[in-house]
Coordinates of N, CA, C and O in Angstrom, one line a residue:
X44 N 0.8 -1.2 0.0 CA 0.0 0.0 0.0 C 0.9 1.2 0.0 O 1.7 1.4 0.9
X45 N 0.8 2.1 -1.0 CA 1.6 3.3 -1.1 C 0.8 4.5 -0.5 O -0.4 4.5 -0.6
X46 N 1.6 5.4 0.1 CA 0.9 6.6 0.7 C 0.3 7.5 -0.4 O 0.8 7.6 -1.5
X47 N -0.8 8.1 0.0 CA -1.4 9.0 -1.0 C -0.6 10.3 -1.1 O 0.3 10.6 -0.3
X48 N -1.0 11.0 -2.1 CA -0.2 12.3 -2.4 C -0.2 13.3 -1.3 O 0.8 13.8 -0.9
X49 N -1.3 13.6 -0.6 CA -1.3 14.5 0.6 C -0.4 14.0 1.7 O 0.3 14.8 2.4
X50 N -0.3 12.7 1.9 CA 0.5 12.1 3.0 C 2.0 12.3 2.6 O 2.8 12.7 3.5
X51 N 2.4 12.1 1.4 CA 3.8 12.3 0.9 C 4.2 13.8 1.1 O 5.3 14.1 1.6
X52 N 3.3 14.7 0.7 CA 3.6 16.1 0.8 C 3.7 16.5 2.3 O 4.7 17.3 2.6
X53 N 2.9 16.0 3.2 CA 3.0 16.3 4.6 C 4.3 15.8 5.2 O 5.0 16.5 6.0
X54 N 4.7 14.5 4.8 CA 5.9 13.9 5.3 C 7.1 14.7 4.8 O 8.1 14.9 5.6
X55 N 7.1 15.1 3.6 CA 8.2 15.9 3.0 C 8.4 17.2 3.7 O 9.5 17.7 4.0
X56 N 7.3 17.9 4.0 CA 7.3 19.1 4.8 C 7.9 18.9 6.2 O 8.7 19.7 6.6
X57 N 7.5 17.9 6.8 CA 8.0 17.6 8.2 C 9.5 17.4 8.1 O 10.3 17.9 9.0
X58 N 10.0 16.6 7.1 CA 11.4 16.4 7.0 C 12.2 17.7 6.7 O 13.3 17.9 7.2
X59 N 11.6 18.5 5.9 CA 12.2 19.8 5.5 C 12.3 20.7 6.8 O 13.3 21.3 7.0
X60 N 11.2 20.7 7.5 CA 11.2 21.5 8.8 C 12.2 21.0 9.8 O 13.0 21.8 10.4
X61 N 12.3 19.7 9.9 CA 13.3 19.1 10.8 C 14.7 19.4 10.4 O 15.6 19.7 11.2
X62 N 15.0 19.3 9.1 CA 16.3 19.6 8.5 C 16.7 21.1 8.8 O 17.8 21.4 9.2
X63 N 15.8 22.0 8.6 CA 16.0 23.5 8.8 C 16.2 23.7 10.3 O 17.2 24.4 10.7
X64 N 15.4 23.1 11.2 CA 15.6 23.3 12.6 C 16.9 22.8 13.1 O 17.6 23.4 13.8
X65 N 17.3 21.6 12.6 CA 18.6 21.0 12.9 C 19.8 21.9 12.5 O 20.7 22.1 13.2
X66 N 19.7 22.5 11.3 CA 20.7 23.4 10.8 C 20.8 24.6 11.6 O 21.9 25.1 11.9
X67 N 19.7 25.2 11.9 CA 19.7 26.4 12.8 C 20.2 26.1 14.2 O 20.9 26.9 14.7
X68 N 19.9 25.0 14.7 CA 20.4 24.6 16.0 C 21.9 24.4 16.0 O 22.6 24.9 16.8
X69 N 22.4 23.8 14.9 CA 23.9 23.6 14.7 C 24.6 25.0 14.6 O 25.6 25.2 15.2
X70 N 24.0 25.9 13.8 CA 24.5 27.2 13.6 C 24.5 28.0 14.9 O 25.5 28.7 15.2
X71 N 23.5 27.9 15.7 CA 23.4 28.5 17.0 C 24.5 28.0 17.9 O 25.1 28.8 18.6
X72 N 24.7 26.7 17.9 CA 25.7 26.1 18.8 C 27.1 26.6 18.4 O 27.9 27.0 19.2
X73 N 27.3 26.7 17.1 CA 28.6 27.2 16.6 C 28.9 28.6 17.0 O 29.9 29.0 17.5
X74 N 27.9 29.5 16.9 CA 28.0 30.9 17.3 C 28.2 31.0 18.8 O 29.0 31.8 19.2
X75 N 27.5 30.2 19.6 CA 27.6 30.3 21.0 C 29.0 29.9 21.5 O 29.6 30.5 22.3
X76 N 29.6 28.8 20.9 CA 30.9 28.3 21.3 C 32.0 29.3 20.9 O 32.9 29.7 21.6
X77 N 31.8 29.9 19.7 CA 32.8 30.9 19.2 C 32.7 32.1 20.1 O 33.8 32.7 20.4
X78 N 31.6 32.6 20.5 CA 31.4 33.7 21.3 C 32.0 33.5 22.7 O 32.7 34.3 23.3
X79 N 31.8 32.3 23.2 CA 32.3 31.9 24.5 C 33.8 31.9 24.5 O 34.4 32.4 25.5
X80 N 34.4 31.3 23.5 CA 35.8 31.3 23.4 C 36.4 32.7 23.3 O 37.4 33.0 24.0
X81 N 35.9 33.5 22.5 CA 36.4 34.9 22.3 C 36.2 35.7 23.6 O 37.1 36.5 23.9
X82 N 35.2 35.4 24.4 CA 34.9 36.2 25.6 C 35.8 35.7 26.8 O 36.0 36.4 27.7
X83 N 36.2 34.5 26.8 CA 36.9 33.9 28.0 C 38.4 33.7 27.8 O 39.0 33.5 28.8
X84 N 38.9 33.8 26.6 CA 40.3 33.6 26.4 C 40.9 34.9 26.0 O 40.9 35.3 24.8
X85 N 41.4 35.7 26.9 CA 42.0 37.0 26.5 C 43.3 36.9 25.8 O 44.0 36.0 25.9
X86 N 43.6 37.9 25.0 CA 44.8 37.9 24.2 C 46.0 38.2 25.2 O 45.9 38.7 26.2
X87 N 47.2 37.8 24.7 CA 48.4 37.9 25.5 C 49.4 39.0 25.0 O 50.3 39.3 25.8
X88 N 49.3 39.4 23.8 CA 50.2 40.4 23.3 C 49.5 41.6 22.8 O 48.4 41.5 22.3
X89 N 50.1 42.8 23.0 CA 49.6 44.0 22.4 C 50.6 44.3 21.2 O 51.8 44.3 21.3
X90 N 50.0 44.7 20.1 CA 50.7 45.0 18.9 C 50.5 46.5 18.6 O 49.4 47.0 18.7
X91 N 51.5 47.1 18.1 CA 51.4 48.5 17.7 C 51.6 48.6 16.2 O 52.5 48.1 15.6
X92 N 50.6 49.2 15.5 CA 50.6 49.4 14.1 C 50.7 50.9 13.7 O 50.0 51.7 14.4
X93 N 51.5 51.2 12.7 CA 51.5 52.6 12.2 C 50.4 52.6 11.1 O 50.3 51.7 10.3
X94 N 49.7 53.7 11.1 CA 48.6 53.9 10.2 C 48.8 55.3 9.5 O 49.6 56.1 10.0
X95 N 48.0 55.5 8.5 CA 48.1 56.8 7.8 C 47.3 57.9 8.6 O 46.5 57.5 9.4
X96 N 47.6 59.1 8.4 CA 46.9 60.2 9.1 C 45.4 60.2 8.8 O 44.6 60.4 9.6
X97 N 45.1 59.8 7.5 CA 43.7 59.8 7.1 C 42.9 58.7 8.0 O 41.8 59.0 8.4
X98 N 43.6 57.6 8.2 CA 43.0 56.6 9.0 C 42.8 57.0 10.4 O 41.8 56.8 11.0
X99 N 43.8 57.7 10.9 CA 43.8 58.1 12.3 C 42.7 59.1 12.6 O 42.1 59.2 13.6
X100 N 42.4 60.0 11.6 CA 41.4 61.0 11.7 C 40.0 60.4 11.9 O 39.1 61.1 12.2
X101 N 39.8 59.1 11.6 CA 38.5 58.5 11.7 C 38.2 58.2 13.2 O 37.0 57.9 13.5
X102 N 39.1 58.3 14.1 CA 38.9 58.0 15.5 C 39.3 59.1 16.3 O 39.3 60.3 15.9
X103 N 39.8 58.8 17.5 CA 40.2 59.8 18.5 C 41.7 59.8 18.5 O 42.3 58.8 18.7
X104 N 42.4 61.0 18.2 CA 43.8 61.0 18.1 C 44.3 61.6 19.5 O 43.9 62.7 19.9
X105 N 45.3 60.9 20.1 CA 45.9 61.3 21.3 C 47.3 61.5 21.1 O 48.1 60.7 20.6
X106 N 47.8 62.8 21.4 CA 49.2 63.1 21.2 C 50.0 62.6 22.4 O 49.6 62.8 23.6
X107 N 51.0 61.9 22.1 CA 51.8 61.3 23.2 C 52.9 62.2 23.7 O 53.7 62.8 22.9
X108 N 52.9 62.4 25.0 CA 53.9 63.2 25.7 C 54.4 62.5 26.9 O 54.0 61.3 27.1
X109 N 55.3 63.0 27.7 CA 55.8 62.3 28.8 C 54.8 61.8 29.8 O 54.8 60.7 30.3
X110 N 53.8 62.7 30.1 CA 52.7 62.3 31.0 C 51.9 61.1 30.4 O 51.6 60.2 31.1
X111 N 51.6 61.2 29.1 CA 50.8 60.1 28.5 C 51.6 58.8 28.5 O 51.0 57.7 28.7
X112 N 52.9 58.9 28.2 CA 53.7 57.7 28.2 C 53.8 57.0 29.6 O 53.8 55.8 29.7
X113 N 53.7 57.8 30.7 CA 53.7 57.2 32.1 C 52.4 56.5 32.3 O 52.4 55.4 32.9
X114 N 51.3 57.0 31.7 CA 50.0 56.3 31.9 C 49.8 55.1 31.0 O 49.0 54.2 31.2
X115 N 50.6 55.1 29.9 CA 50.5 54.0 28.9 C 51.9 53.4 28.6 O 52.5 53.6 27.6
X116 N 52.4 52.6 29.6 CA 53.7 52.0 29.5 C 54.0 51.1 28.3 O 55.1 51.0 27.9
X117 N 53.0 50.5 27.8 CA 53.2 49.6 26.6 C 53.6 50.5 25.4 O 54.5 50.1 24.7
X118 N 53.0 51.6 25.2 CA 53.4 52.5 24.1 C 54.8 53.0 24.3 O 55.6 53.0 23.4
X119 N 55.2 53.3 25.5 CA 56.5 53.7 25.8 C 57.5 52.6 25.5 O 58.6 52.8 24.9
X120 N 57.2 51.4 25.9 CA 58.1 50.2 25.7 C 58.3 50.0 24.2 O 59.4 49.7 23.7
X121 N 57.2 50.1 23.4 CA 57.3 49.8 22.0 C 58.0 51.0 21.2 O 58.9 50.8 20.4
X122 N 57.5 52.2 21.4 CA 57.9 53.4 20.6 C 59.3 53.9 21.0 O 60.0 54.3 20.1
X123 N 59.7 53.7 22.3 CA 61.0 54.3 22.7 C 61.9 53.2 23.1 O 63.0 53.4 23.5
X124 N 61.5 51.9 23.0 CA 62.3 50.8 23.4 C 63.1 50.2 22.2 O 63.1 50.8 21.1
X125 N 63.8 49.1 22.4 CA 64.6 48.5 21.4 C 63.9 47.9 20.2 O 64.4 47.9 19.1
X126 N 62.7 47.5 20.4 CA 61.9 46.8 19.4 C 61.2 47.7 18.4 O 60.5 47.2 17.5
X127 N 61.4 49.0 18.5 CA 60.7 49.9 17.6 C 61.2 49.8 16.1 O 62.4 50.0 15.9
X128 N 60.3 49.5 15.2 CA 60.7 49.3 13.8 C 60.2 50.6 13.1 O 59.0 50.7 12.8
X129 N 61.1 51.5 12.7 CA 60.7 52.7 12.1 C 60.8 52.6 10.5 O 60.4 53.4 9.8
X130 N 61.4 51.5 10.1 CA 61.5 51.3 8.6 C 60.2 51.0 8.0 O 59.2 50.8 8.6
X131 N 60.2 50.9 6.7 CA 59.0 50.6 5.9 C 58.9 51.5 4.8 O 59.3 52.6 4.8
X132 N 58.2 51.0 3.7 CA 58.0 51.7 2.5 C 56.9 52.7 2.6 O 56.2 52.9 3.7
X133 N 56.6 53.5 1.6 CA 55.5 54.4 1.6 C 54.2 53.8 1.7 O 54.0 52.6 1.3
X134 N 53.3 54.5 2.2 CA 51.9 54.0 2.5 C 51.0 54.1 1.2 O 51.2 55.1 0.5
X135 N 50.1 53.2 1.1 CA 49.0 53.4 0.2 C 47.8 53.7 1.1 O 47.8 53.4 2.3
X136 N 46.8 54.4 0.6 CA 45.6 54.7 1.5 C 45.1 53.5 2.2 O 44.8 52.5 1.6
X137 N 44.9 53.6 3.5 CA 44.4 52.5 4.3 C 45.3 51.4 4.8 O 45.0 50.5 5.5
X138 N 46.6 51.5 4.4 CA 47.6 50.5 4.8 C 47.9 50.7 6.3 O 47.9 51.8 6.9
X139 N 48.3 49.6 6.9 CA 48.9 49.6 8.3 C 50.2 48.8 8.2 O 50.4 48.0 7.4
X140 N 51.1 49.2 9.2 CA 52.4 48.5 9.2 C 52.7 48.2 10.7 O 52.6 49.0 11.5
X141 N 53.1 46.9 10.9 CA 53.4 46.5 12.3 C 54.7 47.2 12.7 O 55.7 47.1 12.0
X142 N 54.7 47.9 13.8 CA 55.8 48.6 14.4 C 56.5 47.8 15.4 O 57.7 47.7 15.5
X143 N 55.8 47.1 16.2 CA 56.3 46.3 17.3 C 55.3 45.6 18.1 O 54.1 45.9 18.0
X144 N 55.7 44.8 19.0 CA 54.7 44.2 20.0 C 55.4 44.0 21.3 O 56.6 44.0 21.4
X145 N 54.5 43.8 22.3 CA 55.0 43.6 23.6 C 54.2 42.5 24.3 O 53.0 42.5 24.1
X146 N 54.8 41.6 25.0 CA 54.1 40.6 25.8 C 53.5 41.3 27.0 O 54.2 41.9 27.8
X147 N 52.2 41.3 27.0 CA 51.5 42.0 28.1 C 51.6 41.1 29.4 O 51.4 39.9 29.4
X148 N 51.9 41.8 30.5 CA 52.2 41.0 31.8 C 51.0 40.4 32.4 O 51.1 39.6 33.3
X149 N 49.8 40.8 32.0 CA 48.6 40.2 32.6 C 47.6 39.9 31.5 O 47.8 40.4 30.4
X150 N 46.6 39.2 31.8 CA 45.5 39.0 30.8 C 44.8 40.3 30.5 O 44.5 41.1 31.4
X151 N 44.6 40.5 29.3 CA 44.0 41.8 28.9 C 42.5 41.8 29.2 O 41.8 40.9 28.8
X152 N 42.1 42.8 29.9 CA 40.7 43.0 30.3 C 40.2 44.3 29.8 O 40.8 45.0 29.0
X153 N 39.0 44.6 30.2 CA 38.3 45.8 29.7 C 39.1 47.1 30.0 O 39.1 48.0 29.2
X154 N 39.7 47.2 31.1 CA 40.5 48.4 31.4 C 41.6 48.6 30.4 O 41.9 49.8 30.0
X155 N 42.3 47.6 30.0 CA 43.3 47.7 29.0 C 42.8 48.1 27.7 O 43.3 49.0 27.0
X156 N 41.7 47.5 27.3 CA 41.0 47.8 26.0 C 40.6 49.3 26.1 O 40.8 50.0 25.1
X157 N 40.0 49.8 27.2 CA 39.6 51.2 27.3 C 40.8 52.1 27.2 O 40.7 53.2 26.7
X158 N 42.0 51.7 27.8 CA 43.1 52.6 27.8 C 43.8 52.6 26.5 O 44.3 53.7 26.0
X159 N 43.9 51.5 25.7 CA 44.7 51.5 24.5 C 43.9 51.4 23.2 O 44.5 51.7 22.2
X160 N 42.7 50.9 23.2 CA 42.1 50.5 22.0 C 40.9 51.4 21.6 O 40.8 52.0 20.6
X161 N 39.9 51.4 22.5 CA 38.6 52.1 22.3 C 38.3 53.1 23.4 O 38.6 52.9 24.5
X162 N 37.7 54.2 23.0 CA 37.2 55.2 23.9 C 35.9 54.8 24.3 O 35.0 54.7 23.5
X163 N 35.7 54.5 25.6 CA 34.4 53.9 26.0 C 33.3 55.0 26.1 O 32.1 54.6 26.2
X164 N 33.6 56.2 25.9 CA 32.5 57.3 25.9 C 31.9 57.4 24.5 O 30.7 57.5 24.3
X165 N 32.8 57.4 23.5 CA 32.3 57.5 22.1 C 32.3 56.2 21.3 O 31.6 56.2 20.3
X166 N 33.0 55.2 21.8 CA 33.0 54.0 21.0 C 34.0 54.0 19.9 O 34.1 53.0 19.1
X167 N 34.7 55.1 19.7 CA 35.6 55.2 18.6 C 37.0 54.6 18.9 O 37.4 54.6 20.1
X168 N 37.7 54.2 17.9 CA 39.1 53.6 18.1 C 40.0 54.8 18.5 O 39.9 55.9 18.0
X169 N 41.0 54.4 19.3 CA 42.0 55.4 19.7 C 43.2 55.3 18.8 O 43.6 54.2 18.5
X170 N 43.7 56.4 18.4 CA 45.0 56.5 17.6 C 45.9 57.4 18.4 O 45.5 58.3 19.1
X171 N 47.2 57.1 18.3 CA 48.2 57.8 19.1 C 49.2 58.5 18.1 O 49.7 57.9 17.1
X172 N 49.5 59.8 18.3 CA 50.4 60.5 17.5 C 51.7 60.7 18.2 O 51.7 61.1 19.4
X173 N 52.8 60.3 17.6 CA 54.1 60.5 18.2 C 55.1 60.8 17.1 O 55.2 60.1 16.1
X174 N 55.8 62.0 17.2 CA 56.8 62.4 16.3 C 56.2 62.5 14.9 O 56.9 62.0 13.9
X175 N 55.0 62.9 14.7 CA 54.4 63.1 13.4 C 53.9 61.8 12.7 O 53.5 61.8 11.6
X176 N 53.9 60.7 13.4 CA 53.4 59.4 12.9 C 52.2 59.0 13.8 O 52.1 59.4 14.9
X177 N 51.4 58.2 13.2 CA 50.1 57.8 13.8 C 50.1 56.3 14.1 O 50.5 55.5 13.2
X178 N 49.6 55.9 15.2 CA 49.7 54.5 15.6 C 48.3 54.0 16.2 O 47.6 54.8 16.7
X179 N 48.1 52.7 16.1 CA 46.9 52.1 16.8 C 47.4 50.8 17.4 O 48.3 50.2 17.0
X180 N 46.7 50.4 18.5 CA 47.1 49.2 19.2 C 46.1 48.1 18.8 O 44.9 48.3 18.7
X181 N 46.6 46.9 18.7 CA 45.8 45.7 18.4 C 46.2 44.6 19.4 O 47.2 44.8 20.2
X182 N 45.5 43.5 19.4 CA 45.8 42.4 20.3 C 46.0 41.1 19.5 O 45.5 41.0 18.4
X183 N 46.7 40.2 20.1 CA 46.8 38.9 19.5 C 46.8 37.8 20.5 O 47.3 38.0 21.6
X184 N 46.2 36.7 20.2 CA 46.1 35.5 21.1 C 47.3 34.7 20.9 O 47.7 34.4 19.8
X185 N 48.0 34.3 22.0 CA 49.1 33.4 21.8 C 48.8 32.0 22.3 O 49.6 31.1 22.1
X186 N 47.7 31.7 22.8 CA 47.3 30.4 23.3 C 46.9 29.5 22.2 O 46.3 29.9 21.2

């Protein structure tokens, strides 16, 4: 005995709905795991990139002086330390160039992100000006 046409159609719809639900569930699990990993494993290194002036003008530009360097020791270590890489070719619009990195002594938390990367009042990226050049800080996971 073969199923009638309406029964086949109903069964096909049920299989299709189960397939879509299973796919959405799998996608949701993937997104949840990725978010959990990103939120719980902080980066270990801070990297300093040189950017063009045009790029820096899109965010908040902070001029570095002695007082600012005391408050931001990572920038002092990279820009005025031994690992500072001043070489590099001319920029094209939008290019960035790695200047140096420093192993951060603690796990990077919101305070570090607020100090070096984003302004928590405006939500804009922070850029730092030093000796006529513009820089931004990034992070990298070493685990």
